[in-house]
Amino acid sequence: MARHFLDLSDAGGDAVAAMINDAISRKAGRSGFVKGRADSDKPLDGHVLAMIFEKNSTRTRVSFDIAMRQLGGTALVMDAASTQLGRGETVADTARVLSRMVDAIMIRTDDHAKIEEMARHASVPVINGLTDRSHPCQIVADLLTVIERGKALPGLEVAWVGDGNNVLSSLLEAAGLMKFNVRVGTPKGYEPDAEFVRNARAAGSRLTLTDDAVEAVKDADVIVTDTWVSMGQEHAADKLAAMAPFQVNNALMSHAKADAIFLHCLPAHLGEEVTEDVFESNQSAVFLEAENRIHAQKSILLWAFERL
Ligand code: CP
Ligand code: NVA
């Protein structure tokens, strides 16, 4: 049975730690290389990744492509709308066909049930490139970024402010696996997915849920936010109004630790979830975070191919 990466718990805490360590050492090992040059050991020489996009992407698309090149393999993009999947061919048949043609499948889609269906029928690894439920690849890059900026995960105080969305769900899953704490500040009605909250708490993570943004960020080591309107959602005026007190601005950042770092998976909407001065500040690690998508994807791929 292939190793699928639909959520971080498919790998578990030890494997996520191994991914981060591997990413750090591979990143250091190719210092000075041009971006498309393969790592010296080319561990995925000859391997092909198919990437299916049912939603837009810049970082996930490019980072997986470059990750495959750096590992010695290649990637191809399937824009779902121009494939037979977009005309109604079943996920099950698509999974079985692709399994005979490529070595792994990455899919970005809406309904998480679709990726589960893909994994059930694929005989090669299936990787979650974002669903409405979760975005695990993003969080591996985020953890790598936090560590690279000099912070240890156990006991880390992470604050999430804004919408209780798919990225937050994966952050909560990581908190349970890697033993850090999360204070979640969301408006009423936009709280995180209860299943992820329950599981993180059961795993020993201390989670605080509040509708007070200041309480969420107080003395935090890391402040994280994301768009108030995820792909596939309406730009509802009442939601934007409810989110306004959760904007990450200098006043809010002043309640966090002085050396707190700011993360955002991007794309950002300056003046909505974050102000330009926070986004462009020295505390902001958003472009390192984006670059780290490549290094994280490489480790995720190596794990999926049982090389980690
Ligand atoms: N953060 C992220 O997943 O970016 P893309 O939507 O550009 O892939
Ligand atoms: N929560 C956002 C993340 C984009 C990378 C979305 O789902 O659109």
Short mmCIF file of C-alpha atoms and ligand atoms in Angstrom, two decimals:
data_model
loop_
_atom_site.label_atom_id
_atom_site.label_comp_id
_atom_site.label_asym_id
_atom_site.label_seq_id
_atom_site.Cartn_x
_atom_site.Cartn_y
_atom_site.Cartn_z
CA MET A 1 0.00 0.00 0.00
CA ALA A 2 1.40 3.40 -1.03
CA ARG A 3 2.20 6.05 1.57
CA HIS A 4 -0.40 8.79 1.16
CA PHE A 5 -0.02 12.24 2.70
CA LEU A 6 -3.57 13.49 3.09
CA ASP A 7 -2.95 14.96 6.51
CA LEU A 8 0.03 15.32 8.84
CA SER A 9 -1.25 12.47 11.01
CA ASP A 10 -0.72 10.07 8.08
CA ALA A 11 2.98 10.59 8.72
CA GLY A 12 2.95 11.17 12.51
CA GLY A 13 5.17 13.31 14.71
CA ASP A 14 8.42 11.36 14.25
CA ALA A 15 8.12 11.47 10.47
CA VAL A 16 7.29 15.19 10.50
CA ALA A 17 10.41 15.77 12.63
CA ALA A 18 12.43 13.68 10.16
CA MET A 19 11.01 15.73 7.26
CA ILE A 20 12.08 18.97 8.91
CA ASN A 21 15.59 17.66 9.67
CA ASP A 22 15.97 16.35 6.14
CA ALA A 23 14.77 19.67 4.69
CA ILE A 24 17.31 21.59 6.77
CA SER A 25 20.20 19.37 5.70
CA ARG A 26 19.20 19.21 2.00
CA LYS A 27 18.73 22.97 1.93
CA ALA A 28 22.22 23.50 3.43
CA GLY A 29 23.70 20.87 1.12
CA ARG A 30 22.71 22.74 -2.04
CA SER A 31 23.81 26.20 -0.95
CA GLY A 32 25.04 28.10 -4.02
CA PHE A 33 23.30 25.75 -6.51
CA VAL A 34 21.08 27.30 -9.19
CA LYS A 35 17.48 26.44 -8.39
CA GLY A 36 16.90 23.84 -11.09
CA ARG A 37 20.11 21.87 -10.43
CA ALA A 38 19.52 18.48 -8.82
CA ASP A 39 20.86 17.57 -5.38
CA SER A 40 24.03 15.51 -5.66
CA ASP A 41 22.31 12.21 -4.75
CA LYS A 42 19.25 12.63 -7.06
CA PRO A 43 17.14 10.36 -4.85
CA LEU A 44 14.06 10.49 -7.13
CA ASP A 45 15.96 10.09 -10.39
CA GLY A 46 13.48 9.22 -13.16
CA HIS A 47 10.37 9.66 -10.97
CA VAL A 48 7.37 11.65 -12.23
CA LEU A 49 4.80 13.52 -10.13
CA ALA A 50 1.41 14.42 -11.65
CA MET A 51 -0.16 17.55 -10.15
CA ILE A 52 -3.91 18.04 -10.48
CA PHE A 53 -5.25 21.53 -9.80
CA GLU A 54 -8.96 22.14 -9.34
CA LYS A 55 -8.12 25.49 -7.71
CA ASN A 56 -5.54 28.19 -8.43
CA SER A 57 -1.99 27.96 -7.12
CA THR A 58 1.37 29.67 -7.43
CA ARG A 59 3.50 28.37 -4.53
CA THR A 60 2.25 24.79 -4.39
CA ARG A 61 2.52 24.36 -8.14
CA VAL A 62 6.00 25.83 -8.54
CA SER A 63 7.46 24.39 -5.33
CA PHE A 64 6.41 20.82 -6.17
CA ASP A 65 7.79 21.19 -9.69
CA ILE A 66 11.13 22.56 -8.47
CA ALA A 67 11.20 20.02 -5.62
CA MET A 68 10.91 17.16 -8.12
CA ARG A 69 13.67 18.66 -10.30
CA GLN A 70 15.96 19.07 -7.30
CA LEU A 71 15.34 15.44 -6.32
CA GLY A 72 16.24 14.34 -9.86
CA GLY A 73 12.67 13.73 -11.08
CA THR A 74 10.09 15.70 -13.02
CA ALA A 75 6.53 16.94 -12.55
CA LEU A 76 3.63 17.57 -14.88
CA VAL A 77 0.63 19.81 -14.31
CA MET A 78 -2.93 18.78 -15.06
CA ASP A 79 -5.36 21.68 -15.06
CA ALA A 80 -8.44 19.73 -14.01
CA ALA A 81 -10.78 21.76 -16.21
CA SER A 82 -8.97 20.62 -19.37
CA THR A 83 -8.77 16.95 -18.34
CA GLN A 84 -11.42 14.26 -18.54
CA LEU A 85 -11.76 14.54 -14.75
CA GLY A 86 -13.17 18.00 -15.48
CA ARG A 87 -15.75 16.38 -17.81
CA GLY A 88 -16.90 13.85 -15.25
CA GLU A 89 -14.48 10.91 -15.51
CA THR A 90 -14.48 9.41 -12.05
CA VAL A 91 -11.81 10.05 -9.44
CA ALA A 92 -11.42 6.28 -9.08
CA ASP A 93 -10.66 5.75 -12.78
CA THR A 94 -8.37 8.79 -12.86
CA ALA A 95 -6.46 7.38 -9.88
CA ARG A 96 -6.07 3.97 -11.51
CA VAL A 97 -4.94 5.39 -14.85
CA LEU A 98 -2.46 7.82 -13.32
CA SER A 99 -1.06 5.08 -11.08
CA ARG A 100 0.04 3.25 -14.25
CA MET A 101 1.61 6.37 -15.77
CA VAL A 102 3.27 8.34 -12.96
CA ASP A 103 4.98 7.61 -9.65
CA ALA A 104 2.95 9.95 -7.39
CA ILE A 105 -0.08 12.23 -7.54
CA MET A 106 -0.55 15.61 -5.88
CA ILE A 107 -4.04 17.07 -5.94
CA ARG A 108 -5.51 20.41 -4.92
CA THR A 109 -9.25 20.23 -4.72
CA ASP A 110 -12.29 21.40 -2.77
CA ASP A 111 -13.96 18.42 -1.11
CA HIS A 112 -11.58 16.37 1.04
CA ALA A 113 -13.65 13.26 0.24
CA LYS A 114 -12.31 13.48 -3.32
CA ILE A 115 -8.69 13.13 -2.23
CA GLU A 116 -9.65 10.25 0.06
CA GLU A 117 -11.32 8.59 -2.91
CA MET A 118 -8.18 9.21 -4.99
CA ALA A 119 -6.02 7.62 -2.28
CA ARG A 120 -8.34 4.59 -2.02
CA HIS A 121 -7.92 3.84 -5.71
CA ALA A 122 -4.32 4.92 -6.37
CA SER A 123 -1.46 2.46 -6.05
CA VAL A 124 1.06 5.34 -5.92
CA PRO A 125 1.35 8.00 -3.19
CA VAL A 126 -1.34 10.72 -3.15
CA ILE A 127 -0.39 14.09 -1.62
CA ASN A 128 -2.83 16.74 -0.41
CA GLY A 129 -1.95 20.05 -2.09
CA LEU A 130 -4.86 21.73 -0.20
CA THR A 131 -8.49 20.86 0.29
CA ASP A 132 -11.29 22.75 2.01
CA ARG A 133 -10.42 20.72 5.11
CA SER A 134 -6.63 21.00 5.39
CA HIS A 135 -3.29 22.13 3.95
CA PRO A 136 -0.64 19.86 5.50
CA CYS A 137 2.22 20.67 3.07
CA GLN A 138 1.98 24.34 4.07
CA ILE A 139 2.47 23.53 7.71
CA VAL A 140 5.62 21.47 7.15
CA ALA A 141 7.09 24.59 5.49
CA ASP A 142 5.83 26.76 8.35
CA LEU A 143 7.47 24.57 11.01
CA LEU A 144 10.71 24.57 9.03
CA THR A 145 10.57 28.37 8.90
CA VAL A 146 9.96 28.70 12.64
CA ILE A 147 12.95 26.46 13.37
CA GLU A 148 15.12 28.28 10.84
CA ARG A 149 14.27 31.54 12.60
CA GLY A 150 15.71 30.05 15.81
CA LYS A 151 12.64 28.82 17.69
CA ALA A 152 12.15 25.29 19.07
CA LEU A 153 8.76 23.62 18.62
CA PRO A 154 8.14 21.96 22.01
CA GLY A 155 6.35 24.47 24.22
CA LEU A 156 6.21 27.12 21.47
CA GLU A 157 3.28 29.55 21.84
CA VAL A 158 1.68 30.07 18.44
CA ALA A 159 -1.18 32.51 17.90
CA TRP A 160 -3.58 32.20 14.98
CA VAL A 161 -5.84 35.17 14.32
CA GLY A 162 -8.58 35.47 11.70
CA ASP A 163 -10.60 32.79 9.97
CA GLY A 164 -10.82 29.24 11.36
CA ASN A 165 -9.87 27.65 8.05
CA ASN A 166 -8.07 24.74 6.36
CA VAL A 167 -4.56 26.07 7.13
CA LEU A 168 -5.47 26.43 10.80
CA SER A 169 -6.71 22.82 10.87
CA SER A 170 -3.30 21.57 9.75
CA LEU A 171 -1.57 23.88 12.23
CA LEU A 172 -3.67 22.37 15.03
CA GLU A 173 -2.83 18.88 13.84
CA ALA A 174 0.87 19.80 13.92
CA ALA A 175 0.48 21.21 17.44
CA GLY A 176 -0.71 17.83 18.71
CA LEU A 177 2.04 15.94 16.88
CA MET A 178 4.93 18.30 17.69
CA LYS A 179 3.84 19.40 21.19
CA PHE A 180 3.39 23.13 20.82
CA ASN A 181 0.50 25.31 21.95
CA VAL A 182 -1.91 27.37 19.89
CA ARG A 183 -4.06 30.31 20.89
CA VAL A 184 -6.76 30.74 18.30
CA GLY A 185 -8.47 34.12 17.98
CA THR A 186 -11.46 34.06 15.65
CA PRO A 187 -14.79 35.90 15.53
CA LYS A 188 -17.76 33.92 16.81
CA GLY A 189 -19.04 31.66 14.06
CA TYR A 190 -15.60 31.21 12.46
CA GLU A 191 -14.04 28.89 15.02
CA PRO A 192 -11.69 26.06 13.99
CA ASP A 193 -12.87 22.61 12.94
CA ALA A 194 -13.92 20.86 16.17
CA GLU A 195 -12.38 17.53 15.15
CA PHE A 196 -8.90 19.08 14.83
CA VAL A 197 -9.33 20.89 18.15
CA ARG A 198 -10.36 17.68 19.91
CA ASN A 199 -7.48 15.67 18.45
CA ALA A 200 -4.81 18.29 19.24
CA ARG A 201 -6.02 18.52 22.83
CA ALA A 202 -6.11 14.73 23.15
CA ALA A 203 -2.51 14.66 21.95
CA GLY A 204 -1.51 17.02 24.77
CA SER A 205 -1.39 20.39 23.02
CA ARG A 206 -2.72 23.34 25.05
CA LEU A 207 -5.27 25.12 22.86
CA THR A 208 -7.03 28.33 23.79
CA LEU A 209 -10.01 29.41 21.72
CA THR A 210 -11.02 33.03 22.11
CA ASP A 211 -12.87 35.77 20.26
CA ASP A 212 -10.43 38.35 21.62
CA ALA A 213 -7.49 38.94 19.24
CA VAL A 214 -5.32 40.52 21.96
CA GLU A 215 -5.79 37.53 24.26
CA ALA A 216 -4.76 35.24 21.39
CA VAL A 217 -1.49 37.02 20.61
CA LYS A 218 -0.44 37.93 24.17
CA ASP A 219 3.24 36.91 24.64
CA ALA A 220 3.11 34.63 21.59
CA ASP A 221 6.30 33.50 19.81
CA VAL A 222 4.67 33.21 16.40
CA ILE A 223 1.66 35.03 14.93
CA VAL A 224 -0.06 33.39 11.98
CA THR A 225 -2.92 34.55 9.81
CA ASP A 226 -4.39 33.81 6.38
CA THR A 227 -6.87 35.30 3.96
CA TRP A 228 -10.33 36.01 5.32
CA VAL A 229 -11.86 34.58 2.14
CA SER A 230 -10.55 31.18 1.10
CA MET A 231 -10.84 29.85 -2.44
CA GLY A 232 -14.40 28.83 -3.20
CA GLN A 233 -15.90 31.15 -0.55
CA GLU A 234 -18.07 34.24 -1.08
CA HIS A 235 -16.74 37.73 -0.32
CA ALA A 236 -19.50 38.15 2.27
CA ALA A 237 -19.64 41.65 3.77
CA ASP A 238 -20.72 40.34 7.18
CA LYS A 239 -17.72 38.00 7.35
CA LEU A 240 -15.26 40.77 6.44
CA ALA A 241 -16.83 43.02 9.09
CA ALA A 242 -16.56 40.27 11.72
CA MET A 243 -12.88 39.73 10.83
CA ALA A 244 -11.87 43.41 11.10
CA PRO A 245 -10.80 43.26 14.80
CA PHE A 246 -8.52 40.31 13.92
CA GLN A 247 -6.33 42.23 11.48
CA VAL A 248 -2.62 41.72 12.27
CA ASN A 249 -1.34 45.29 12.62
CA ASN A 250 1.38 46.93 14.71
CA ALA A 251 -0.98 47.46 17.64
CA LEU A 252 -1.81 43.75 17.75
CA MET A 253 1.83 42.69 17.23
CA SER A 254 2.84 44.83 20.22
CA HIS A 255 1.11 42.30 22.52
CA ALA A 256 3.26 39.41 21.26
CA LYS A 257 6.85 38.76 22.37
CA ALA A 258 9.28 41.38 21.04
CA ASP A 259 11.02 38.76 18.88
CA ALA A 260 7.78 37.12 17.65
CA ILE A 261 7.72 36.17 13.99
CA PHE A 262 4.84 36.70 11.60
CA LEU A 263 3.76 33.98 9.16
CA HIS A 264 1.23 33.97 6.32
CA CYS A 265 0.90 31.15 3.77
CA LEU A 266 0.15 33.73 1.04
CA PRO A 267 -1.41 35.10 -1.09
CA ALA A 268 -1.87 38.08 1.26
CA HIS A 269 -4.46 40.84 1.14
CA LEU A 270 -2.77 43.89 2.61
CA GLY A 271 -5.14 46.10 4.54
CA GLU A 272 -7.39 43.12 5.28
CA GLU A 273 -5.89 40.31 7.39
CA VAL A 274 -2.50 42.05 7.70
CA THR A 275 -1.23 45.60 7.32
CA GLU A 276 1.63 46.44 4.97
CA ASP A 277 3.91 47.54 7.82
CA VAL A 278 3.66 44.16 9.60
CA PHE A 279 3.95 42.26 6.32
CA GLU A 280 7.12 44.16 5.35
CA SER A 281 8.62 44.26 8.88
CA ASN A 282 11.72 42.41 10.10
CA GLN A 283 9.41 40.19 12.14
CA SER A 284 7.75 38.94 8.98
CA ALA A 285 9.14 35.64 7.63
CA VAL A 286 6.60 35.25 4.84
CA PHE A 287 9.03 35.01 1.92
CA LEU A 288 11.33 32.56 3.71
CA GLU A 289 8.13 30.61 4.44
CA ALA A 290 7.24 30.65 0.72
CA GLU A 291 10.75 29.55 -0.30
CA ASN A 292 10.61 26.78 2.28
CA ARG A 293 7.66 25.26 0.44
CA ILE A 294 10.28 23.77 -1.93
CA HIS A 295 12.36 22.26 0.86
CA ALA A 296 9.29 20.96 2.68
CA GLN A 297 7.84 19.40 -0.48
CA LYS A 298 11.11 17.55 -1.06
CA SER A 299 10.92 15.96 2.38
CA ILE A 300 7.23 15.13 1.97
CA LEU A 301 7.98 13.46 -1.38
CA LEU A 302 10.90 11.51 0.08
CA TRP A 303 8.68 10.35 2.93
CA ALA A 304 5.95 9.31 0.48
CA PHE A 305 8.51 7.34 -1.53
CA GLU A 306 9.74 5.66 1.67
CA ARG A 307 13.15 7.32 1.43
CA LEU A 308 12.69 8.90 4.85
N1 CP B 1 0.26 28.98 0.20
C1 CP B 1 -0.12 28.36 -0.92
O1 CP B 1 -0.52 27.19 -0.91
O2 CP B 1 0.00 29.12 -2.05
P1 CP B 1 -0.61 28.78 -3.48
O3 CP B 1 -2.10 28.88 -3.36
O4 CP B 1 -0.03 29.85 -4.37
O5 CP B 1 -0.18 27.40 -3.89
N1 NVA B 2 -7.06 29.28 3.15
C1 NVA B 2 -6.59 29.58 1.83
C2 NVA B 2 -5.20 29.10 1.64
C3 NVA B 2 -4.57 29.44 0.31
C4 NVA B 2 -3.19 28.89 0.14
C5 NVA B 2 -7.53 28.95 0.81
O1 NVA B 2 -7.98 27.81 1.02
O2 NVA B 2 -7.82 29.60 -0.20
#
